[in-house]
mmCIF file of C-alpha atoms in Angstrom:
data_model
loop_
_atom_site.group_PDB
_atom_site.id
_atom_site.type_symbol
_atom_site.label_atom_id
_atom_site.label_comp_id
_atom_site.label_asym_id
_atom_site.label_seq_id
_atom_site.Cartn_x
_atom_site.Cartn_y
_atom_site.Cartn_z
ATOM 1 C CA UNK A 1 15.065 6.932 -13.707
ATOM 2 C CA UNK A 2 11.535 6.546 -14.991
ATOM 3 C CA UNK A 3 11.612 5.114 -18.458
ATOM 4 C CA UNK A 4 12.116 7.541 -21.313
ATOM 5 C CA UNK A 5 8.846 8.086 -23.173
ATOM 6 C CA UNK A 6 10.544 7.444 -26.486
ATOM 7 C CA UNK A 7 11.739 3.987 -25.469
ATOM 8 C CA UNK A 8 10.386 0.799 -26.944
ATOM 9 C CA UNK A 9 8.155 -0.581 -24.239
ATOM 10 C CA UNK A 10 5.128 1.631 -24.915
ATOM 11 C CA UNK A 11 1.754 0.252 -25.894
ATOM 12 C CA UNK A 12 -0.345 3.275 -25.017
ATOM 13 C CA UNK A 13 0.223 6.096 -27.422
ATOM 14 C CA UNK A 14 -2.577 8.615 -27.346
ATOM 15 C CA UNK A 15 -5.859 9.567 -25.712
ATOM 16 C CA UNK A 16 -6.698 10.121 -22.091
ATOM 17 C CA UNK A 17 -4.982 8.237 -19.336
ATOM 18 C CA UNK A 18 -8.010 6.228 -18.312
ATOM 19 C CA UNK A 19 -8.751 3.142 -16.261
ATOM 20 C CA UNK A 20 -8.279 0.744 -19.185
ATOM 21 C CA UNK A 21 -4.889 2.254 -20.010
ATOM 22 C CA UNK A 22 -3.757 1.888 -16.393
ATOM 23 C CA UNK A 23 -4.895 -1.737 -16.182
ATOM 24 C CA UNK A 24 -3.128 -2.539 -19.436
ATOM 25 C CA UNK A 25 0.026 -0.925 -18.138
ATOM 26 C CA UNK A 26 -0.129 -2.584 -14.730
ATOM 27 C CA UNK A 27 -0.723 -6.093 -16.037
ATOM 28 C CA UNK A 28 -3.511 -6.830 -13.573
ATOM 29 C CA UNK A 29 -7.044 -5.681 -12.947
ATOM 30 C CA UNK A 30 -8.056 -3.312 -10.199
ATOM 31 C CA UNK A 31 -10.215 -4.437 -7.288
ATOM 32 C CA UNK A 32 -11.357 -3.652 -3.799
ATOM 33 C CA UNK A 33 -10.732 -6.338 -1.201
ATOM 34 C CA UNK A 34 -13.086 -5.307 1.569
ATOM 35 C CA UNK A 35 -12.119 -7.096 4.801
ATOM 36 C CA UNK A 36 -14.849 -7.091 7.430
ATOM 37 C CA UNK A 37 -15.037 -8.770 10.817
ATOM 38 C CA UNK A 38 -14.839 -8.308 14.564
ATOM 39 C CA UNK A 39 -11.980 -6.487 16.238
ATOM 40 C CA UNK A 40 -9.214 -9.065 16.625
ATOM 41 C CA UNK A 41 -10.520 -11.297 13.843
ATOM 42 C CA UNK A 42 -7.402 -10.673 11.781
ATOM 43 C CA UNK A 43 -8.465 -8.142 9.127
ATOM 44 C CA UNK A 44 -5.286 -6.041 9.130
ATOM 45 C CA UNK A 45 -2.962 -8.999 9.636
ATOM 46 C CA UNK A 46 -4.538 -10.823 6.726
ATOM 47 C CA UNK A 47 -4.659 -7.714 4.507
ATOM 48 C CA UNK A 48 -0.922 -7.210 5.077
ATOM 49 C CA UNK A 49 -0.189 -10.860 4.279
ATOM 50 C CA UNK A 50 -2.222 -10.657 1.075
ATOM 51 C CA UNK A 51 -0.572 -7.374 0.103
ATOM 52 C CA UNK A 52 2.898 -8.897 0.500
ATOM 53 C CA UNK A 53 1.975 -11.760 -1.794
ATOM 54 C CA UNK A 54 0.464 -9.378 -4.364
ATOM 55 C CA UNK A 55 3.477 -7.068 -4.195
ATOM 56 C CA UNK A 56 5.729 -10.030 -4.963
ATOM 57 C CA UNK A 57 3.543 -10.592 -8.013
ATOM 58 C CA UNK A 58 4.243 -6.984 -9.008
ATOM 59 C CA UNK A 59 0.692 -5.800 -8.393
ATOM 60 C CA UNK A 60 -0.114 -2.244 -7.337
ATOM 61 C CA UNK A 61 -1.743 -2.410 -3.948
ATOM 62 C CA UNK A 62 -2.673 -0.186 -1.039
ATOM 63 C CA UNK A 63 -4.192 -0.834 2.375
ATOM 64 C CA UNK A 64 -6.689 1.558 3.935
ATOM 65 C CA UNK A 65 -7.009 0.925 7.653
ATOM 66 C CA UNK A 66 -7.569 2.694 10.936
ATOM 67 C CA UNK A 67 -3.984 3.886 11.067
ATOM 68 C CA UNK A 68 -4.100 5.919 7.871
ATOM 69 C CA UNK A 69 -7.795 6.870 7.801
ATOM 70 C CA UNK A 70 -9.057 7.371 11.341
ATOM 71 C CA UNK A 71 -6.333 9.890 12.161
ATOM 72 C CA UNK A 72 -6.524 11.625 8.795
ATOM 73 C CA UNK A 73 -9.482 11.794 6.457
ATOM 74 C CA UNK A 74 -11.973 10.673 9.098
ATOM 75 C CA UNK A 75 -10.569 12.256 12.203
ATOM 76 C CA UNK A 76 -13.764 14.307 12.554
ATOM 77 C CA UNK A 77 -15.797 11.118 13.046
ATOM 78 C CA UNK A 78 -16.564 9.116 16.175
ATOM 79 C CA UNK A 79 -18.230 5.764 16.747
ATOM 80 C CA UNK A 80 -21.928 6.619 16.802
ATOM 81 C CA UNK A 81 -24.012 4.718 14.245
ATOM 82 C CA UNK A 82 -24.184 7.860 12.043
ATOM 83 C CA UNK A 83 -20.451 8.450 12.217
ATOM 84 C CA UNK A 84 -19.701 4.779 11.540
ATOM 85 C CA UNK A 85 -21.870 5.015 8.438
ATOM 86 C CA UNK A 86 -20.125 8.191 7.226
ATOM 87 C CA UNK A 87 -16.761 6.587 8.050
ATOM 88 C CA UNK A 88 -17.520 3.633 5.815
ATOM 89 C CA UNK A 89 -19.047 5.813 3.083
ATOM 90 C CA UNK A 90 -15.862 7.885 2.785
ATOM 91 C CA UNK A 91 -13.673 4.781 2.856
ATOM 92 C CA UNK A 92 -15.814 3.284 0.093
ATOM 93 C CA UNK A 93 -15.322 6.435 -1.972
ATOM 94 C CA UNK A 94 -11.564 6.514 -1.451
ATOM 95 C CA UNK A 95 -11.266 2.789 -2.195
ATOM 96 C CA UNK A 96 -13.150 3.452 -5.425
ATOM 97 C CA UNK A 97 -10.748 6.256 -6.378
ATOM 98 C CA UNK A 98 -7.814 3.951 -5.614
ATOM 99 C CA UNK A 99 -9.386 1.248 -7.753
ATOM 100 C CA UNK A 100 -10.001 3.751 -10.541
ATOM 101 C CA UNK A 101 -6.290 4.568 -10.389
ATOM 102 C CA UNK A 102 -5.561 0.898 -11.167
ATOM 103 C CA UNK A 103 -4.773 -0.248 -7.657
ATOM 104 C CA UNK A 104 -5.928 -3.341 -5.798
ATOM 105 C CA UNK A 105 -7.157 -1.545 -2.683
ATOM 106 C CA UNK A 106 -7.463 -3.553 0.537
ATOM 107 C CA UNK A 107 -9.626 -2.082 3.296
ATOM 108 C CA UNK A 108 -9.466 -3.339 6.876
ATOM 109 C CA UNK A 109 -12.319 -1.949 8.971
ATOM 110 C CA UNK A 110 -14.835 -3.678 11.204
ATOM 111 C CA UNK A 111 -17.608 -2.156 9.032
ATOM 112 C CA UNK A 112 -20.287 -3.793 11.177
ATOM 113 C CA UNK A 113 -23.402 -2.733 9.267
ATOM 114 C CA UNK A 114 -24.556 -4.718 6.266
ATOM 115 C CA UNK A 115 -26.182 -1.677 4.642
ATOM 116 C CA UNK A 116 -22.954 0.330 4.828
ATOM 117 C CA UNK A 117 -20.928 -2.449 3.214
ATOM 118 C CA UNK A 118 -23.594 -2.685 0.530
ATOM 119 C CA UNK A 119 -23.209 1.064 0.014
ATOM 120 C CA UNK A 120 -19.479 0.662 -0.583
ATOM 121 C CA UNK A 121 -20.173 -2.178 -2.990
ATOM 122 C CA UNK A 122 -22.492 0.088 -4.972
ATOM 123 C CA UNK A 123 -19.941 2.927 -5.093
ATOM 124 C CA UNK A 124 -17.333 0.609 -6.591
ATOM 125 C CA UNK A 125 -17.021 0.978 -10.353
ATOM 126 C CA UNK A 126 -14.503 -0.039 -12.955
ATOM 127 C CA UNK A 127 -13.495 -3.203 -11.157
ATOM 128 C CA UNK A 128 -14.463 -5.817 -8.644
ATOM 129 C CA UNK A 129 -15.734 -5.392 -5.112
ATOM 130 C CA UNK A 130 -14.734 -8.466 -3.147
ATOM 131 C CA UNK A 131 -16.027 -8.813 0.394
ATOM 132 C CA UNK A 132 -13.745 -10.869 2.635
ATOM 133 C CA UNK A 133 -15.326 -11.942 5.902
ATOM 134 C CA UNK A 134 -12.698 -12.731 8.523
ATOM 135 C CA UNK A 135 -14.874 -15.143 10.447
ATOM 136 C CA UNK A 136 -13.774 -15.718 14.005
ATOM 137 C CA UNK A 137 -15.774 -16.446 17.144
ATOM 138 C CA UNK A 138 -16.234 -13.596 19.597
ATOM 139 C CA UNK A 139 -14.683 -15.849 22.258
ATOM 140 C CA UNK A 140 -11.498 -16.263 20.207
ATOM 141 C CA UNK A 141 -11.334 -12.546 19.326
ATOM 142 C CA UNK A 142 -11.713 -11.723 23.002
ATOM 143 C CA UNK A 143 -9.075 -14.283 23.930
ATOM 144 C CA UNK A 144 -6.614 -12.728 21.434
ATOM 145 C CA UNK A 145 -7.543 -9.124 22.348
ATOM 146 C CA UNK A 146 -4.343 -7.775 20.705
ATOM 147 C CA UNK A 147 -5.023 -4.182 21.677
ATOM 148 C CA UNK A 148 -6.676 -4.857 25.045
ATOM 149 C CA UNK A 149 -9.886 -3.340 23.719
ATOM 150 C CA UNK A 150 -12.254 -6.137 24.747
ATOM 151 C CA UNK A 151 -10.996 -5.892 28.292
ATOM 152 C CA UNK A 152 -11.723 -2.170 28.314
ATOM 153 C CA UNK A 153 -15.094 -2.674 26.644
ATOM 154 C CA UNK A 154 -16.090 -5.281 29.249
ATOM 155 C CA UNK A 155 -15.061 -2.822 31.944
ATOM 156 C CA UNK A 156 -17.371 -0.237 30.361
ATOM 157 C CA UNK A 157 -14.479 2.007 29.368
ATOM 158 C CA UNK A 158 -15.299 1.872 25.642
ATOM 159 C CA UNK A 159 -18.914 2.550 24.688
ATOM 160 C CA UNK A 160 -20.502 1.104 21.551
ATOM 161 C CA UNK A 161 -17.873 -1.595 21.119
ATOM 162 C CA UNK A 162 -18.710 -4.001 18.307
ATOM 163 C CA UNK A 163 -19.547 -7.491 19.575
ATOM 164 C CA UNK A 164 -19.971 -6.303 23.169
ATOM 165 C CA UNK A 165 -22.221 -3.251 23.218
ATOM 166 C CA UNK A 166 -22.780 -2.618 19.502
ATOM 167 C CA UNK A 167 -23.920 -5.051 16.809
ATOM 168 C CA UNK A 168 -21.890 -6.841 14.141
ATOM 169 C CA UNK A 169 -23.984 -7.930 11.193
ATOM 170 C CA UNK A 170 -22.317 -10.919 9.543
ATOM 171 C CA UNK A 171 -22.085 -10.880 5.728
ATOM 172 C CA UNK A 172 -24.631 -13.120 4.037
ATOM 173 C CA UNK A 173 -23.019 -13.256 0.617
ATOM 174 C CA UNK A 174 -19.334 -12.444 1.056
ATOM 175 C CA UNK A 175 -17.223 -13.483 -1.922
ATOM 176 C CA UNK A 176 -14.675 -14.980 0.483
ATOM 177 C CA UNK A 177 -15.091 -16.314 4.018
ATOM 178 C CA UNK A 178 -11.821 -16.989 5.808
ATOM 179 C CA UNK A 179 -12.041 -18.790 9.133
ATOM 180 C CA UNK A 180 -9.212 -17.215 11.037
ATOM 181 C CA UNK A 181 -9.850 -19.317 14.131
ATOM 182 C CA UNK A 182 -9.344 -22.510 12.131
ATOM 183 C CA UNK A 183 -6.539 -21.658 9.686
ATOM 184 C CA UNK A 184 -3.301 -19.730 10.035
ATOM 185 C CA UNK A 185 -2.502 -16.405 8.328
ATOM 186 C CA UNK A 186 -0.587 -17.979 5.443
ATOM 187 C CA UNK A 187 -3.431 -20.370 4.696
ATOM 188 C CA UNK A 188 -6.031 -17.610 4.813
ATOM 189 C CA UNK A 189 -3.916 -15.308 2.615
ATOM 190 C CA UNK A 190 -3.488 -18.110 0.098
ATOM 191 C CA UNK A 191 -7.250 -18.584 0.027
ATOM 192 C CA UNK A 192 -7.679 -14.915 -0.909
ATOM 193 C CA UNK A 193 -4.937 -14.976 -3.555
ATOM 194 C CA UNK A 194 -6.367 -18.188 -5.026
ATOM 195 C CA UNK A 195 -9.701 -16.434 -5.391
ATOM 196 C CA UNK A 196 -8.061 -13.508 -7.231
ATOM 197 C CA UNK A 197 -6.307 -15.921 -9.581
ATOM 198 C CA UNK A 198 -9.526 -17.828 -10.181
ATOM 199 C CA UNK A 199 -11.375 -14.587 -10.951
ATOM 200 C CA UNK A 200 -8.583 -13.537 -13.350
ATOM 201 C CA UNK A 201 -7.909 -10.351 -11.378
ATOM 202 C CA UNK A 202 -4.170 -10.915 -11.625
ATOM 203 C CA UNK A 203 -4.158 -10.820 -15.409
ATOM 204 C CA UNK A 204 -5.387 -8.335 -17.979
ATOM 205 C CA UNK A 205 -7.030 -10.480 -20.644
ATOM 206 C CA UNK A 206 -10.770 -10.755 -20.596
ATOM 207 C CA UNK A 207 -11.524 -7.267 -19.271
ATOM 208 C CA UNK B 1 -0.608 -12.031 -16.285
ATOM 209 C CA UNK B 2 0.998 -10.280 -13.349
ATOM 210 C CA UNK B 3 4.544 -11.456 -13.046
ATOM 211 C CA UNK B 4 5.172 -14.671 -11.150
ATOM 212 C CA UNK B 5 6.655 -13.911 -7.734
ATOM 213 C CA UNK B 6 9.412 -16.411 -8.308
ATOM 214 C CA UNK B 7 10.646 -14.750 -11.468
ATOM 215 C CA UNK B 8 13.935 -12.935 -11.692
ATOM 216 C CA UNK B 9 12.952 -9.285 -11.592
ATOM 217 C CA UNK B 10 12.423 -9.016 -7.832
ATOM 218 C CA UNK B 11 14.396 -6.660 -5.662
ATOM 219 C CA UNK B 12 12.046 -6.516 -2.685
ATOM 220 C CA UNK B 13 12.065 -9.761 -0.767
ATOM 221 C CA UNK B 14 10.807 -9.305 2.755
ATOM 222 C CA UNK B 15 9.312 -6.860 5.221
ATOM 223 C CA UNK B 16 6.262 -4.692 4.960
ATOM 224 C CA UNK B 17 5.137 -3.230 1.704
ATOM 225 C CA UNK B 18 5.935 0.341 2.595
ATOM 226 C CA UNK B 19 6.361 3.645 0.818
ATOM 227 C CA UNK B 20 10.056 3.114 0.109
ATOM 228 C CA UNK B 21 9.374 -0.315 -1.404
ATOM 229 C CA UNK B 22 6.713 1.131 -3.671
ATOM 230 C CA UNK B 23 8.938 3.987 -4.843
ATOM 231 C CA UNK B 24 11.754 1.554 -5.556
ATOM 232 C CA UNK B 25 9.407 -0.635 -7.554
ATOM 233 C CA UNK B 26 7.830 2.249 -9.471
ATOM 234 C CA UNK B 27 11.104 3.857 -10.477
ATOM 235 C CA UNK B 28 9.979 7.358 -9.544
ATOM 236 C CA UNK B 29 9.153 9.284 -6.395
ATOM 237 C CA UNK B 30 5.659 10.103 -5.250
ATOM 238 C CA UNK B 31 4.369 13.654 -5.174
ATOM 239 C CA UNK B 32 1.311 15.845 -5.021
ATOM 240 C CA UNK B 33 0.924 18.355 -7.829
ATOM 241 C CA UNK B 34 -1.598 20.775 -6.370
ATOM 242 C CA UNK B 35 -3.054 22.919 -9.168
ATOM 243 C CA UNK B 36 -4.791 26.051 -7.939
ATOM 244 C CA UNK B 37 -6.323 28.938 -9.834
ATOM 245 C CA UNK B 38 -9.520 30.592 -10.994
ATOM 246 C CA UNK B 39 -12.262 28.692 -12.767
ATOM 247 C CA UNK B 40 -11.244 28.611 -16.427
ATOM 248 C CA UNK B 41 -7.551 29.180 -15.696
ATOM 249 C CA UNK B 42 -6.695 25.735 -17.093
ATOM 250 C CA UNK B 43 -6.140 23.566 -13.995
ATOM 251 C CA UNK B 44 -7.802 20.397 -15.317
ATOM 252 C CA UNK B 45 -6.582 20.852 -18.881
ATOM 253 C CA UNK B 46 -3.028 21.281 -17.691
ATOM 254 C CA UNK B 47 -3.272 18.421 -15.178
ATOM 255 C CA UNK B 48 -4.414 16.094 -17.957
ATOM 256 C CA UNK B 49 -1.600 17.230 -20.249
ATOM 257 C CA UNK B 50 0.968 16.674 -17.498
ATOM 258 C CA UNK B 51 -0.530 13.266 -16.671
ATOM 259 C CA UNK B 52 -0.261 12.156 -20.295
ATOM 260 C CA UNK B 53 3.399 13.085 -20.376
ATOM 261 C CA UNK B 54 4.045 11.307 -17.053
ATOM 262 C CA UNK B 55 2.147 8.209 -18.176
ATOM 263 C CA UNK B 56 4.341 8.021 -21.270
ATOM 264 C CA UNK B 57 7.270 8.060 -18.877
ATOM 265 C CA UNK B 58 5.688 5.056 -17.125
ATOM 266 C CA UNK B 59 4.869 6.968 -13.960
ATOM 267 C CA UNK B 60 1.923 6.074 -11.744
ATOM 268 C CA UNK B 61 -0.407 9.029 -11.723
ATOM 269 C CA UNK B 62 -3.942 9.958 -10.763
ATOM 270 C CA UNK B 63 -5.995 13.144 -11.080
ATOM 271 C CA UNK B 64 -8.422 14.217 -8.382
ATOM 272 C CA UNK B 65 -10.867 16.784 -9.722
ATOM 273 C CA UNK B 66 -14.441 17.938 -9.418
ATOM 274 C CA UNK B 67 -15.687 15.082 -11.572
ATOM 275 C CA UNK B 68 -14.482 12.290 -9.328
ATOM 276 C CA UNK B 69 -14.626 14.041 -5.939
ATOM 277 C CA UNK B 70 -17.525 16.479 -5.862
ATOM 278 C CA UNK B 71 -20.036 13.800 -6.872
ATOM 279 C CA UNK B 72 -18.514 11.127 -4.673
ATOM 280 C CA UNK B 73 -16.485 11.628 -1.516
ATOM 281 C CA UNK B 74 -17.544 15.252 -1.083
ATOM 282 C CA UNK B 75 -21.091 15.165 -2.340
ATOM 283 C CA UNK B 76 -22.315 16.206 1.106
ATOM 284 C CA UNK B 77 -20.462 19.534 0.797
ATOM 285 C CA UNK B 78 -21.539 22.825 -0.760
ATOM 286 C CA UNK B 79 -19.692 26.074 -1.467
ATOM 287 C CA UNK B 80 -19.863 27.932 1.835
ATOM 288 C CA UNK B 81 -16.479 28.920 3.266
ATOM 289 C CA UNK B 82 -16.742 26.065 5.832
ATOM 290 C CA UNK B 83 -17.641 23.499 3.200
ATOM 291 C CA UNK B 84 -14.896 24.702 0.868
ATOM 292 C CA UNK B 85 -12.427 24.253 3.707
ATOM 293 C CA UNK B 86 -13.665 20.732 4.479
ATOM 294 C CA UNK B 87 -13.658 19.956 0.744
ATOM 295 C CA UNK B 88 -9.993 20.875 0.473
ATOM 296 C CA UNK B 89 -9.104 19.125 3.748
ATOM 297 C CA UNK B 90 -10.507 15.817 2.508
ATOM 298 C CA UNK B 91 -8.857 16.216 -0.896
ATOM 299 C CA UNK B 92 -5.556 16.887 0.862
ATOM 300 C CA UNK B 93 -5.989 13.705 2.896
ATOM 301 C CA UNK B 94 -6.855 11.583 -0.138
ATOM 302 C CA UNK B 95 -3.976 13.065 -2.140
ATOM 303 C CA UNK B 96 -1.697 12.134 0.753
ATOM 304 C CA UNK B 97 -2.984 8.538 0.743
ATOM 305 C CA UNK B 98 -2.454 8.389 -3.024
ATOM 306 C CA UNK B 99 1.058 9.729 -2.573
ATOM 307 C CA UNK B 100 1.713 7.195 0.198
ATOM 308 C CA UNK B 101 0.682 4.504 -2.271
ATOM 309 C CA UNK B 102 3.506 5.667 -4.556
ATOM 310 C CA UNK B 103 1.419 7.710 -6.972
ATOM 311 C CA UNK B 104 2.070 11.179 -8.381
ATOM 312 C CA UNK B 105 -1.315 12.646 -7.492
ATOM 313 C CA UNK B 106 -2.510 15.701 -9.416
ATOM 314 C CA UNK B 107 -5.331 17.730 -7.875
ATOM 315 C CA UNK B 108 -7.312 20.282 -9.872
ATOM 316 C CA UNK B 109 -9.471 22.441 -7.608
ATOM 317 C CA UNK B 110 -9.843 26.196 -7.363
ATOM 318 C CA UNK B 111 -8.824 25.896 -3.670
ATOM 319 C CA UNK B 112 -9.146 29.660 -3.213
ATOM 320 C CA UNK B 113 -8.017 29.994 0.412
ATOM 321 C CA UNK B 114 -4.329 30.193 1.234
ATOM 322 C CA UNK B 115 -4.814 28.636 4.672
ATOM 323 C CA UNK B 116 -6.575 25.598 3.204
ATOM 324 C CA UNK B 117 -3.811 24.996 0.669
ATOM 325 C CA UNK B 118 -1.302 25.343 3.487
ATOM 326 C CA UNK B 119 -3.294 22.709 5.398
ATOM 327 C CA UNK B 120 -2.981 20.287 2.490
ATOM 328 C CA UNK B 121 0.724 20.999 2.313
ATOM 329 C CA UNK B 122 1.070 20.121 5.988
ATOM 330 C CA UNK B 123 -0.881 16.873 5.593
ATOM 331 C CA UNK B 124 1.443 15.707 2.833
ATOM 332 C CA UNK B 125 4.060 13.266 4.045
ATOM 333 C CA UNK B 126 6.435 10.826 2.432
ATOM 334 C CA UNK B 127 6.927 12.920 -0.675
ATOM 335 C CA UNK B 128 6.731 16.357 -2.179
ATOM 336 C CA UNK B 129 3.896 18.852 -2.139
ATOM 337 C CA UNK B 130 4.199 20.994 -5.250
ATOM 338 C CA UNK B 131 1.840 23.930 -5.620
ATOM 339 C CA UNK B 132 1.158 24.849 -9.226
ATOM 340 C CA UNK B 133 -0.510 28.229 -9.691
ATOM 341 C CA UNK B 134 -2.325 28.434 -13.020
ATOM 342 C CA UNK B 135 -2.053 32.198 -13.289
ATOM 343 C CA UNK B 136 -4.547 33.766 -15.638
ATOM 344 C CA UNK B 137 -6.300 37.121 -15.527
ATOM 345 C CA UNK B 138 -9.915 37.154 -14.454
ATOM 346 C CA UNK B 139 -10.728 38.864 -17.754
ATOM 347 C CA UNK B 140 -9.226 36.004 -19.746
ATOM 348 C CA UNK B 141 -10.906 33.326 -17.571
ATOM 349 C CA UNK B 142 -14.212 35.107 -18.063
ATOM 350 C CA UNK B 143 -13.621 35.369 -21.802
ATOM 351 C CA UNK B 144 -12.928 31.619 -22.016
ATOM 352 C CA UNK B 145 -15.793 30.698 -19.666
ATOM 353 C CA UNK B 146 -15.729 27.046 -20.856
ATOM 354 C CA UNK B 147 -18.668 25.981 -18.709
ATOM 355 C CA UNK B 148 -20.648 29.223 -18.921
ATOM 356 C CA UNK B 149 -20.236 29.672 -15.177
ATOM 357 C CA UNK B 150 -19.018 33.278 -15.201
ATOM 358 C CA UNK B 151 -22.056 34.286 -17.232
ATOM 359 C CA UNK B 152 -24.326 32.656 -14.651
ATOM 360 C CA UNK B 153 -22.345 34.146 -11.777
ATOM 361 C CA UNK B 154 -22.597 37.654 -13.281
ATOM 362 C CA UNK B 155 -26.336 37.090 -13.641
ATOM 363 C CA UNK B 156 -26.473 36.243 -9.944
ATOM 364 C CA UNK B 157 -27.447 32.643 -10.604
ATOM 365 C CA UNK B 158 -24.401 31.189 -8.823
ATOM 366 C CA UNK B 159 -23.719 32.576 -5.344
ATOM 367 C CA UNK B 160 -20.222 32.649 -3.865
ATOM 368 C CA UNK B 161 -18.468 32.282 -7.210
ATOM 369 C CA UNK B 162 -14.700 32.635 -6.925
ATOM 370 C CA UNK B 163 -13.395 35.800 -8.575
ATOM 371 C CA UNK B 164 -16.848 37.349 -8.823
ATOM 372 C CA UNK B 165 -18.573 37.090 -5.455
ATOM 373 C CA UNK B 166 -16.035 35.067 -3.437
ATOM 374 C CA UNK B 167 -12.315 35.694 -2.982
ATOM 375 C CA UNK B 168 -9.356 33.964 -4.617
ATOM 376 C CA UNK B 169 -6.172 34.287 -2.612
ATOM 377 C CA UNK B 170 -3.202 34.015 -4.969
ATOM 378 C CA UNK B 171 -0.315 31.791 -3.842
ATOM 379 C CA UNK B 172 2.666 33.705 -2.535
ATOM 380 C CA UNK B 173 5.223 30.918 -2.710
ATOM 381 C CA UNK B 174 3.979 28.394 -5.267
ATOM 382 C CA UNK B 175 6.678 26.016 -6.463
ATOM 383 C CA UNK B 176 5.500 26.573 -10.038
ATOM 384 C CA UNK B 177 3.666 29.496 -11.620
ATOM 385 C CA UNK B 178 2.363 28.799 -15.105
ATOM 386 C CA UNK B 179 0.949 31.740 -17.022
ATOM 387 C CA UNK B 180 -1.810 30.121 -18.988
ATOM 388 C CA UNK B 181 -2.804 33.375 -20.660
ATOM 389 C CA UNK B 182 0.675 33.743 -22.119
ATOM 390 C CA UNK B 183 1.728 30.197 -23.002
ATOM 391 C CA UNK B 184 -0.113 27.267 -24.556
ATOM 392 C CA UNK B 185 -0.971 23.987 -22.818
ATOM 393 C CA UNK B 186 2.024 22.086 -24.176
ATOM 394 C CA UNK B 187 4.426 24.789 -23.040
ATOM 395 C CA UNK B 188 2.881 24.960 -19.573
ATOM 396 C CA UNK B 189 2.893 21.151 -19.230
ATOM 397 C CA UNK B 190 6.542 21.079 -20.240
ATOM 398 C CA UNK B 191 7.308 23.666 -17.560
ATOM 399 C CA UNK B 192 5.773 21.381 -14.928
ATOM 400 C CA UNK B 193 7.546 18.264 -16.203
ATOM 401 C CA UNK B 194 10.844 20.124 -16.348
ATOM 402 C CA UNK B 195 10.395 21.049 -12.691
ATOM 403 C CA UNK B 196 9.785 17.386 -11.771
ATOM 404 C CA UNK B 197 12.926 16.354 -13.640
ATOM 405 C CA UNK B 198 14.936 19.116 -11.990
ATOM 406 C CA UNK B 199 13.686 18.051 -8.548
ATOM 407 C CA UNK B 200 14.580 14.419 -9.325
ATOM 408 C CA UNK B 201 10.980 13.290 -8.776
ATOM 409 C CA UNK B 202 11.104 11.116 -11.883
ATOM 410 C CA UNK B 203 13.947 8.997 -10.577
ATOM 411 C CA UNK B 204 14.521 6.962 -7.417
ATOM 412 C CA UNK B 205 18.092 7.753 -6.408
ATOM 413 C CA UNK B 206 18.608 10.226 -3.640
ATOM 414 C CA UNK B 207 15.466 9.435 -1.643
#
């Protein structure tokens, strides 16, 4: 049963339920962890590993990825440059709403264009936008090819495939660069969590 | 400081961070409270009153309304029938993501078309879709006219204004009907909270 409102553990007592009240209640700050990188570079895998660690620390988290966005909110969008831009714009807006709600929102999309990622950074308010570049050579991504997409792209079956027939613009100033072809998932996840600790995201003081 | 993962209060230990794990952690179920009604019928006011009560009960809540959606995610949309439909579709998708994250998401939009509200109901998974009709006579809404919109609409300055020059289709099977021209905000909010208690939304058992 959700705690009775009259019970002792209440600090908030009046006024609107705003971002500050949610952060205070949650015991950690809100943030957007924006994973970007080639297909197969480990964005989703790493986001899930980070989320598990944050959940154990009792943080409120949520992952936006192709599974829950491409077939829902953005199912009207394709992979043309314009649609990719609108795809990322909407994801940036939803991530911002999630962050406003007090959540640490992790997004796992290729998001190949620098200007689109910058757009999402500018949308983000009331928290921190943290770009996480999952750096991995195209050769290694293609070797992994977990969904067989590179094979299809090389065969010409997938047009505008990032890294093969569409550009990927590497981040120039990502807050975190994880080299997923040099370190394992646990090591990369720890690197991200260490950054959050260092930036005092996982505590409330100093907002 | 967010709680140390090694501390005692951990029930979740392994596996993905999924909806069930979040609900267990939060101590309440997730839901969408979909407020619908004429402009001035009290949707936002009531949503805020309900959110305050739920926050006191330590629930995770978030309100989607014109302020945080119309100028962000849906700023490319106007008020034509097609745009209204797309507006509500996207809100339904975001509310569903919020609900998936474990939140009780309150939405406060006129959402005048029955078929669009039905669409949002069908999108909603992993929780409850609860339609809340803020029933209020057009005369009373126009008398209140908190934003001066009816006056402008009557003067022909706002085209396609719901209730004046665009239709509002009343819900036929709303889970909750609050008569905001007969009861005050506190009474209406209590009616909504009582429904959530009755439906066991504010507890975890029986998922």
